[in-house]
Each structure stands twice: as C-alpha cells, then as structure tokens.
Tab-separated table of C-alpha atoms in Angstrom:
chain	number	residue	atom	x	y	z
A	1	UNK	CA	-13.746	24.152	8.796
A	2	UNK	CA	-12.384	20.663	9.363
A	3	UNK	CA	-15.361	19.767	11.595
A	4	UNK	CA	-17.830	20.870	8.886
A	5	UNK	CA	-16.072	18.754	6.263
A	6	UNK	CA	-16.102	15.677	8.500
A	7	UNK	CA	-19.792	16.156	9.392
A	8	UNK	CA	-20.700	16.491	5.691
A	9	UNK	CA	-18.847	13.313	4.771
A	10	UNK	CA	-20.449	11.444	7.667
A	11	UNK	CA	-23.932	12.636	6.698
A	12	UNK	CA	-23.532	11.407	3.118
A	13	UNK	CA	-22.344	8.017	4.358
A	14	UNK	CA	-25.266	7.673	6.792
A	15	UNK	CA	-27.796	8.628	4.096
A	16	UNK	CA	-26.412	5.926	1.817
A	17	UNK	CA	-26.378	3.330	4.577
A	18	UNK	CA	-29.983	3.970	5.612
A	19	UNK	CA	-31.540	3.601	2.155
A	20	UNK	CA	-33.873	0.572	1.969
A	21	UNK	CA	-32.443	-2.751	0.810
A	22	UNK	CA	-34.675	-3.843	-2.050
A	23	UNK	CA	-32.793	-6.829	-3.396
A	24	UNK	CA	-32.155	-10.145	-1.731
A	25	UNK	CA	-28.821	-11.882	-1.951
A	26	UNK	CA	-27.921	-15.547	-2.096
A	27	UNK	CA	-25.319	-17.479	-0.097
A	28	UNK	CA	-22.951	-17.603	-3.085
A	29	UNK	CA	-23.332	-13.849	-3.649
A	30	UNK	CA	-22.698	-13.030	0.008
A	31	UNK	CA	-19.439	-15.015	-0.090
A	32	UNK	CA	-18.222	-14.390	-3.638
A	33	UNK	CA	-14.669	-14.104	-2.284
A	34	UNK	CA	-13.267	-16.573	0.224
A	35	UNK	CA	-9.523	-16.981	-0.010
A	36	UNK	CA	-6.446	-17.730	2.084
A	37	UNK	CA	-2.905	-16.700	1.127
A	38	UNK	CA	0.427	-17.398	2.822
A	39	UNK	CA	4.016	-16.369	2.171
A	40	UNK	CA	7.153	-17.685	3.868
A	41	UNK	CA	10.739	-16.600	3.149
A	42	UNK	CA	14.268	-17.661	3.874
A	43	UNK	CA	16.661	-14.703	4.129
A	44	UNK	CA	20.374	-14.017	4.413
A	45	UNK	CA	21.504	-10.463	5.170
A	46	UNK	CA	25.127	-9.408	5.518
A	47	UNK	CA	26.117	-7.225	8.488
A	48	UNK	CA	29.352	-5.818	9.934
A	49	UNK	CA	29.362	-8.539	12.600
A	50	UNK	CA	27.288	-11.729	12.493
A	51	UNK	CA	25.147	-12.186	9.336
A	52	UNK	CA	21.398	-12.595	9.767
A	53	UNK	CA	20.131	-15.919	8.463
A	54	UNK	CA	16.860	-17.769	8.916
A	55	UNK	CA	13.371	-18.693	7.769
A	56	UNK	CA	10.256	-16.799	8.749
A	57	UNK	CA	6.578	-16.511	7.962
A	58	UNK	CA	5.932	-13.268	6.113
A	59	UNK	CA	2.156	-13.144	5.617
A	60	UNK	CA	-0.941	-15.118	6.504
A	61	UNK	CA	-4.092	-13.472	5.151
A	62	UNK	CA	-7.774	-14.387	5.061
A	63	UNK	CA	-9.977	-12.565	2.515
A	64	UNK	CA	-13.780	-12.579	2.556
A	65	UNK	CA	-16.121	-10.489	0.419
A	66	UNK	CA	-19.462	-10.473	-1.297
A	67	UNK	CA	-22.774	-8.858	-2.149
A	68	UNK	CA	-25.184	-7.793	0.613
A	69	UNK	CA	-28.026	-6.789	-1.698
A	70	UNK	CA	-29.494	-3.337	-2.235
A	71	UNK	CA	-26.312	-2.203	-4.042
A	72	UNK	CA	-24.230	-2.869	-0.928
A	73	UNK	CA	-21.126	-5.066	-0.808
A	74	UNK	CA	-18.354	-5.718	1.677
A	75	UNK	CA	-14.738	-6.824	1.803
A	76	UNK	CA	-12.531	-8.039	4.666
A	77	UNK	CA	-8.815	-8.819	4.602
A	78	UNK	CA	-7.539	-10.030	7.955
A	79	UNK	CA	-3.801	-10.317	8.501
A	80	UNK	CA	-3.108	-13.050	11.030
A	81	UNK	CA	-0.320	-11.868	13.367
A	82	UNK	CA	1.027	-13.047	16.688
A	83	UNK	CA	0.793	-9.779	18.638
A	84	UNK	CA	-2.425	-7.918	19.563
A	85	UNK	CA	-3.357	-4.500	18.184
A	86	UNK	CA	-2.320	-1.325	19.959
A	87	UNK	CA	-4.558	1.470	18.652
A	88	UNK	CA	-7.980	0.077	17.785
A	89	UNK	CA	-9.780	-3.225	17.534
A	90	UNK	CA	-9.084	-3.309	13.785
A	91	UNK	CA	-5.307	-2.812	14.039
A	92	UNK	CA	-4.374	-6.035	12.260
A	93	UNK	CA	-7.201	-5.836	9.728
A	94	UNK	CA	-6.018	-4.399	6.426
A	95	UNK	CA	-9.492	-4.004	4.925
A	96	UNK	CA	-12.942	-4.100	6.463
A	97	UNK	CA	-15.268	-1.827	4.552
A	98	UNK	CA	-18.819	-1.450	3.292
A	99	UNK	CA	-19.399	-0.254	-0.283
A	100	UNK	CA	-22.544	1.329	-1.680
A	101	UNK	CA	-22.825	1.740	-5.471
A	102	UNK	CA	-25.993	3.623	-6.427
A	103	UNK	CA	-24.865	3.553	-10.100
A	104	UNK	CA	-22.075	1.985	-12.117
A	105	UNK	CA	-20.191	5.280	-11.933
A	106	UNK	CA	-20.471	6.229	-8.269
A	107	UNK	CA	-19.278	4.458	-5.120
A	108	UNK	CA	-19.382	5.355	-1.429
A	109	UNK	CA	-17.198	3.491	1.071
A	110	UNK	CA	-16.874	3.440	4.847
A	111	UNK	CA	-14.604	1.327	7.062
A	112	UNK	CA	-10.994	0.166	7.274
A	113	UNK	CA	-9.288	0.932	3.979
A	114	UNK	CA	-5.907	1.793	2.504
A	115	UNK	CA	-5.231	5.508	2.398
A	116	UNK	CA	-5.902	6.697	-1.156
A	117	UNK	CA	-2.278	7.296	-2.136
A	118	UNK	CA	-0.719	6.928	-5.569
A	119	UNK	CA	2.221	4.852	-6.698
A	120	UNK	CA	2.353	1.296	-8.022
A	121	UNK	CA	4.594	-0.093	-5.289
A	122	UNK	CA	2.193	1.301	-2.680
A	123	UNK	CA	-0.837	-0.042	-4.576
A	124	UNK	CA	0.444	-3.616	-4.795
A	125	UNK	CA	-0.698	-6.188	-2.257
A	126	UNK	CA	1.986	-6.470	0.469
A	127	UNK	CA	2.401	-10.176	-0.208
A	128	UNK	CA	3.605	-9.316	-3.743
A	129	UNK	CA	6.239	-6.701	-2.797
A	130	UNK	CA	9.979	-7.453	-2.568
A	131	UNK	CA	12.676	-5.237	-0.936
A	132	UNK	CA	10.369	-2.204	-0.669
A	133	UNK	CA	11.064	1.476	-0.037
A	134	UNK	CA	11.249	2.939	3.461
A	135	UNK	CA	7.964	4.732	2.827
A	136	UNK	CA	6.235	1.447	1.976
A	137	UNK	CA	7.646	-0.261	5.081
A	138	UNK	CA	6.981	2.550	7.560
A	139	UNK	CA	3.722	4.269	6.635
A	140	UNK	CA	0.612	3.205	8.601
A	141	UNK	CA	-1.490	3.110	5.459
A	142	UNK	CA	-4.507	1.055	6.593
A	143	UNK	CA	-6.839	3.470	8.367
A	144	UNK	CA	-10.514	3.880	9.155
A	145	UNK	CA	-11.822	6.124	6.408
A	146	UNK	CA	-14.766	7.272	4.361
A	147	UNK	CA	-14.558	8.017	0.647
A	148	UNK	CA	-16.453	8.754	-2.519
A	149	UNK	CA	-15.341	7.622	-5.980
A	150	UNK	CA	-16.417	8.302	-9.545
A	151	UNK	CA	-15.505	5.961	-12.423
A	152	UNK	CA	-15.925	6.986	-16.050
A	153	UNK	CA	-18.270	5.043	-18.341
A	154	UNK	CA	-15.381	3.226	-20.048
A	155	UNK	CA	-13.952	2.165	-16.669
A	156	UNK	CA	-10.527	3.622	-17.468
A	157	UNK	CA	-10.482	6.468	-14.953
A	158	UNK	CA	-11.437	6.576	-11.280
A	159	UNK	CA	-11.315	9.676	-9.087
A	160	UNK	CA	-11.420	9.295	-5.293
A	161	UNK	CA	-11.881	11.814	-2.485
A	162	UNK	CA	-11.148	10.295	0.929
A	163	UNK	CA	-10.993	11.399	4.564
A	164	UNK	CA	-9.146	8.993	6.843
A	165	UNK	CA	-7.498	8.876	10.225
A	166	UNK	CA	-3.997	10.314	10.072
A	167	UNK	CA	-1.124	7.808	10.386
A	168	UNK	CA	0.353	10.195	12.958
A	169	UNK	CA	-2.169	8.780	15.414
A	170	UNK	CA	-0.105	5.592	15.204
A	171	UNK	CA	3.287	7.309	15.076
A	172	UNK	CA	2.712	9.422	18.173
A	173	UNK	CA	0.881	6.860	20.298
A	174	UNK	CA	-2.386	8.837	20.300
A	175	UNK	CA	-5.916	7.513	20.622
A	176	UNK	CA	-8.202	7.237	17.607
A	177	UNK	CA	-10.152	10.302	18.847
A	178	UNK	CA	-7.134	12.629	18.789
A	179	UNK	CA	-8.768	14.489	15.905
A	180	UNK	CA	-5.949	13.993	13.395
A	181	UNK	CA	-7.134	13.244	9.853
A	182	UNK	CA	-5.777	12.957	6.328
A	183	UNK	CA	-7.451	14.429	3.235
A	184	UNK	CA	-6.598	12.426	0.106
A	185	UNK	CA	-7.351	13.038	-3.582
A	186	UNK	CA	-6.547	10.207	-5.984
A	187	UNK	CA	-6.664	9.433	-9.700
A	188	UNK	CA	-6.304	5.993	-11.269
A	189	UNK	CA	-6.151	6.165	-15.044
A	190	UNK	CA	-5.514	4.099	-18.151
A	191	UNK	CA	-4.745	5.475	-21.614
A	192	UNK	CA	-3.619	2.760	-24.007
A	193	UNK	CA	-0.463	1.167	-22.591
A	194	UNK	CA	-0.008	3.962	-20.029
A	195	UNK	CA	-1.448	3.646	-16.530
A	196	UNK	CA	-1.444	6.220	-13.728
A	197	UNK	CA	-1.838	6.239	-9.954
A	198	UNK	CA	-1.529	9.863	-8.803
A	199	UNK	CA	-2.485	11.443	-5.494
A	200	UNK	CA	-2.044	14.474	-3.301
A	201	UNK	CA	-2.716	14.434	0.431
A	202	UNK	CA	-2.773	16.778	3.403
A	203	UNK	CA	-1.803	14.595	6.368
A	204	UNK	CA	-2.361	16.169	9.780
A	205	UNK	CA	0.539	15.553	12.204
A	206	UNK	CA	-0.794	17.847	14.943
A	207	UNK	CA	-3.943	19.919	15.182
A	208	UNK	CA	-4.192	22.124	12.039
A	209	UNK	CA	-0.598	21.319	11.006
A	210	UNK	CA	-0.169	19.244	7.859
A	211	UNK	CA	2.361	17.251	5.875
A	212	UNK	CA	1.758	17.486	2.141
A	213	UNK	CA	2.338	14.154	0.415
A	214	UNK	CA	2.463	13.847	-3.385
A	215	UNK	CA	2.611	10.375	-4.944
A	216	UNK	CA	2.906	10.088	-8.737
A	217	UNK	CA	2.962	6.622	-10.260
A	218	UNK	CA	3.288	5.910	-14.000
A	219	UNK	CA	3.356	2.483	-15.619
A	220	UNK	CA	3.785	1.101	-19.138
A	221	UNK	CA	2.183	-2.297	-19.757
A	222	UNK	CA	2.784	-4.503	-22.812
A	223	UNK	CA	2.283	-8.204	-23.501
A	224	UNK	CA	5.801	-9.329	-22.593
A	225	UNK	CA	6.977	-6.602	-20.233
A	226	UNK	CA	5.950	-3.773	-17.958
A	227	UNK	CA	7.701	-1.058	-15.982
A	228	UNK	CA	6.588	1.496	-13.409
A	229	UNK	CA	8.214	4.615	-11.982
A	230	UNK	CA	6.889	6.168	-8.768
A	231	UNK	CA	7.820	9.604	-7.445
A	232	UNK	CA	7.200	10.399	-3.774
A	233	UNK	CA	7.491	13.886	-2.237
A	234	UNK	CA	6.786	15.065	1.317
A	235	UNK	CA	6.783	18.598	2.682
A	236	UNK	CA	6.068	19.668	6.270
A	237	UNK	CA	6.104	23.408	5.491
A	238	UNK	CA	6.338	25.772	2.537
A	239	UNK	CA	10.124	26.058	2.876
A	240	UNK	CA	10.471	22.270	3.152
A	241	UNK	CA	9.895	21.528	-0.544
A	242	UNK	CA	12.522	19.545	-2.416
A	243	UNK	CA	14.211	18.156	0.704
A	244	UNK	CA	12.298	14.935	1.267
A	245	UNK	CA	11.562	12.754	-1.751
A	246	UNK	CA	12.134	9.387	-3.345
A	247	UNK	CA	11.911	7.335	-6.534
A	248	UNK	CA	11.207	3.643	-7.034
A	249	UNK	CA	11.045	1.698	-10.294
A	250	UNK	CA	10.462	-1.944	-11.138
A	251	UNK	CA	10.542	-3.668	-14.536
A	252	UNK	CA	9.276	-7.167	-15.367
A	253	UNK	CA	9.966	-9.305	-18.404
A	254	UNK	CA	7.572	-12.252	-18.870
A	255	UNK	CA	9.169	-15.208	-20.668
A	256	UNK	CA	5.871	-17.072	-20.225
A	257	UNK	CA	2.699	-16.387	-18.254
A	258	UNK	CA	4.277	-18.436	-15.430
A	259	UNK	CA	7.854	-17.156	-15.350
A	260	UNK	CA	9.211	-13.623	-15.170
A	261	UNK	CA	12.395	-11.775	-14.227
A	262	UNK	CA	12.276	-8.413	-12.479
A	263	UNK	CA	14.748	-5.652	-11.699
A	264	UNK	CA	14.006	-3.005	-9.101
A	265	UNK	CA	15.733	0.093	-7.757
A	266	UNK	CA	14.976	2.999	-5.434
A	267	UNK	CA	16.432	6.141	-3.883
A	268	UNK	CA	15.064	8.111	-0.912
A	269	UNK	CA	16.276	11.080	1.108
A	270	UNK	CA	15.068	13.059	4.115
A	271	UNK	CA	16.769	16.417	4.523
A	272	UNK	CA	13.853	18.009	6.361
A	273	UNK	CA	14.682	20.090	9.456
A	274	UNK	CA	11.077	20.384	10.676
A	275	UNK	CA	10.595	18.925	14.167
A	276	UNK	CA	7.870	18.769	16.800
A	277	UNK	CA	9.230	20.143	20.060
A	278	UNK	CA	12.456	18.118	19.905
A	279	UNK	CA	15.035	16.785	17.467
A	280	UNK	CA	12.641	14.084	16.259
A	281	UNK	CA	11.807	14.495	12.586
A	282	UNK	CA	8.101	14.698	11.875
A	283	UNK	CA	8.388	12.658	8.674
A	284	UNK	CA	8.664	9.063	9.864
A	285	UNK	CA	9.274	7.408	6.496
A	286	UNK	CA	13.060	7.846	6.704
A	287	UNK	CA	15.234	9.173	9.529
A	288	UNK	CA	16.148	12.858	9.168
A	289	UNK	CA	19.473	13.487	7.478
A	290	UNK	CA	19.570	10.079	5.819
A	291	UNK	CA	19.727	8.953	2.201
A	292	UNK	CA	18.847	5.384	1.313
A	293	UNK	CA	19.178	3.308	-1.844
A	294	UNK	CA	18.330	-0.256	-2.815
A	295	UNK	CA	18.591	-2.145	-6.071
A	296	UNK	CA	18.457	-5.754	-7.107
A	297	UNK	CA	16.927	-8.395	-9.330
A	298	UNK	CA	15.047	-11.669	-9.024
A	299	UNK	CA	12.509	-13.959	-10.598
A	300	UNK	CA	9.063	-15.443	-9.964
A	301	UNK	CA	7.870	-18.849	-11.128
A	302	UNK	CA	4.440	-20.492	-10.947
A	303	UNK	CA	4.972	-24.295	-11.140
A	304	UNK	CA	1.371	-25.057	-12.172
A	305	UNK	CA	-1.138	-23.541	-14.571
A	306	UNK	CA	-3.527	-22.800	-11.707
A	307	UNK	CA	-0.938	-20.368	-10.230
A	308	UNK	CA	-1.817	-21.422	-6.683
A	309	UNK	CA	1.897	-21.616	-5.811
A	310	UNK	CA	4.539	-18.991	-6.568
A	311	UNK	CA	8.268	-19.353	-5.948
A	312	UNK	CA	10.614	-16.373	-5.864
A	313	UNK	CA	14.317	-15.599	-5.499
A	314	UNK	CA	15.951	-12.186	-5.351
A	315	UNK	CA	19.097	-10.420	-4.243
A	316	UNK	CA	19.520	-6.728	-3.493
A	317	UNK	CA	22.141	-4.249	-2.303
A	318	UNK	CA	21.110	-1.779	0.416
A	319	UNK	CA	22.924	1.440	1.381
A	320	UNK	CA	22.293	4.132	3.968
A	321	UNK	CA	24.325	7.303	4.489
A	322	UNK	CA	24.100	10.232	6.918
A	323	UNK	CA	26.197	12.909	8.569
A	324	UNK	CA	26.471	13.943	12.218
A	325	UNK	CA	28.948	15.627	14.561
A	326	UNK	CA	31.261	12.632	14.227
A	327	UNK	CA	31.454	12.877	10.431
A	328	UNK	CA	29.996	11.085	7.441
A	329	UNK	CA	28.661	7.547	7.754
A	330	UNK	CA	27.973	4.949	5.073
A	331	UNK	CA	26.411	1.561	5.692
A	332	UNK	CA	26.136	-1.184	3.103
A	333	UNK	CA	24.584	-4.642	3.195
A	334	UNK	CA	23.285	-7.364	0.900
A	335	UNK	CA	20.013	-9.232	1.218
A	336	UNK	CA	19.249	-12.564	-0.453
A	337	UNK	CA	15.772	-14.042	-0.269
A	338	UNK	CA	14.096	-17.260	-1.401
A	339	UNK	CA	10.462	-17.947	-0.655
A	340	UNK	CA	7.085	-19.355	-1.597
A	341	UNK	CA	3.571	-17.961	-1.716
A	342	UNK	CA	0.551	-20.236	-1.828
A	343	UNK	CA	-3.115	-19.429	-2.232
A	344	UNK	CA	-6.275	-21.431	-1.572
A	345	UNK	CA	-9.372	-20.000	-3.277
A	346	UNK	CA	-12.178	-21.684	-1.337
A	347	UNK	CA	-14.884	-19.950	-3.346
A	348	UNK	CA	-13.656	-21.450	-6.606
A	349	UNK	CA	-13.331	-24.875	-4.972
A	350	UNK	CA	-16.918	-24.719	-3.691
A	351	UNK	CA	-18.176	-23.651	-7.124
A	352	UNK	CA	-16.604	-26.762	-8.668
C-alpha cells in the first residue's frame, strides 16, 4: 500500500515537471528573493558547578528564490554551518524546492522542505525563536518531500497533503533509502482575528510502525498584541495516548511597530514506555520519563525604520524532573540571553 501511494505521488510530480514551459522569465524575476540574515547571541546559563557564559554565532542563512517561468518557481534557504552533513548532500539546506502552480488555488512542490506540521512555534523561522520547546530543538523537520496544496479563493485557508522522509532516518543513523516516510496532513486557516495551524501525521519509525503526531496551533492577532497556544501530542501505539504531550504559548505586546515585549511558557512530558529492542525511547523529542518546563520574558527592538537590525534580550527559567531507581530528580537553571539579528536584502538594494 505504501509503495502504491509513493508511486502515485511521484507520478503526479513528474507529470507537472514535464509540462512545457511557455513563458519566459527575466533576470529580476528569477532572483526575486536574494537575502542574507545573521544572528549572534551572548548567553549566561546557571549550572550546579561552573556557569556557562559566552558569545556565539546562532544563524547564518542565505535565501534565494524566484520565478522560472511556465508557472514554476523555486526557493533555497542555505544554513551556513561549520560541520559537513551526515545523511544526504542537502543536510544543511533548510529549503530547496521547486513549486508548480497550475492555478491560483493549486500548488505542487518537490524538494527539501519543512515537514507539514502545525503549531506557531514550529512554523516560525528558527532565527526568530527564543528558548524553544524540546520538540522544536530535537525534531529533524527539514526533509526531502513532495506535497500538494489547495488554497481557497479568498486566500484564508490552505490544505496540504505531504509525503516526506521520516525524521527517524536521522535519529537511527539510517540511509535515505531505508524506506521510512512520514504522511502529513495540514491546515492553515484564518477567520477574522483567529488563525490556525493544525496537522496530523503518521511518522514511520520502523517499517510499517508509526508514531502519530498531532500538532494544534491557535493564534489571536490584533493591532497591538497577539498570542498563540500550541498543543503537541505523540503516540507510538494505541495504548500510548495521553502519555506524551506538550503545550507552548507566547504573547507579544507591541508598544510601537519597532518595539515589543513578549512572555513565553511551555510544558512537556514523555511518559511513553514504547521502546525499540532496548530501553531507548522511540520518541526522541524528550527523554522517556522526563517532564520539562520553561518560562520567561524578553523584548525585541528595531533601531531603524528599515528593520534591518533587531536587538533582543530575554531571561527564562528551565526545569527538568524525572524518576529512576535512585529516586526523584529535579534540575533547575536560568538562562539569560542578549543578541542581535541583522538582515541584508540584496534584491531590494539592486532594485533601488
């Protein structure tokens, strides 16, 4: 059954890719996005022994995108990192995909893409996320994938069906051809001030064995403030429901369009007992038997109207608790962070 589904998806993608290109594209269309973004942070984290203190580069990204003509377009986001990839040639490439839009409503996509999972923390660009959840930090979300999407005429609702490589290829040190895939269904919606990012996924962790992942994100957006609440649930079997889940919420208040304060909190737990041939938990987002919580506040400030530079400061409390044969354990630490993000939009500079 799985082989038939994959062959059908591949056939649709090939048919779209082999249709004749009727329109020509210009240089400016082919490079309608050309941007560089960088983030560097200074951090202080308390520990039981020597505190961790120092400055480090967080992100260095190059983004390129544009129109190829014939209703085709492309997008590339390359994360510049010091170490080489370990699974495929595109390991350190977040996005590298080809889009085909036969109409304004339909879109086909093939290439390196984010897994179509819900939740507003997950959906945000990594460079914009502060003290994230364990799921956000640990999931191998950028995978080679193929997908189809339908957007309603008013543009307020998009429905996506996607087949991607399973992140368990990365977790278990397997090759790309191990045959593990993830089936993802996704809805992005907007009704007045209410926005949604919902998904359900069947993520294969070994042949014909699946982890069900449900991600439900809801957000309220107003002129001066917004708030989202994401719910995350994982289940490795039918009797595993309700044991492995998490919540994350973040609220922003915008004093001006260049200055805002945010408060963020999260709770996650993994009480799953499902293993794969050993005591190793098959859900890699949080160690089995652990509960984790984080909460804190901070602010962002754009010094100039162009918003090419963003400064941020935040502080958060982090806790982790678990039980073993030696008793109950509770770890607590504080993290303080100050940093800057700067962006150079070469396309806009060239247009001027």
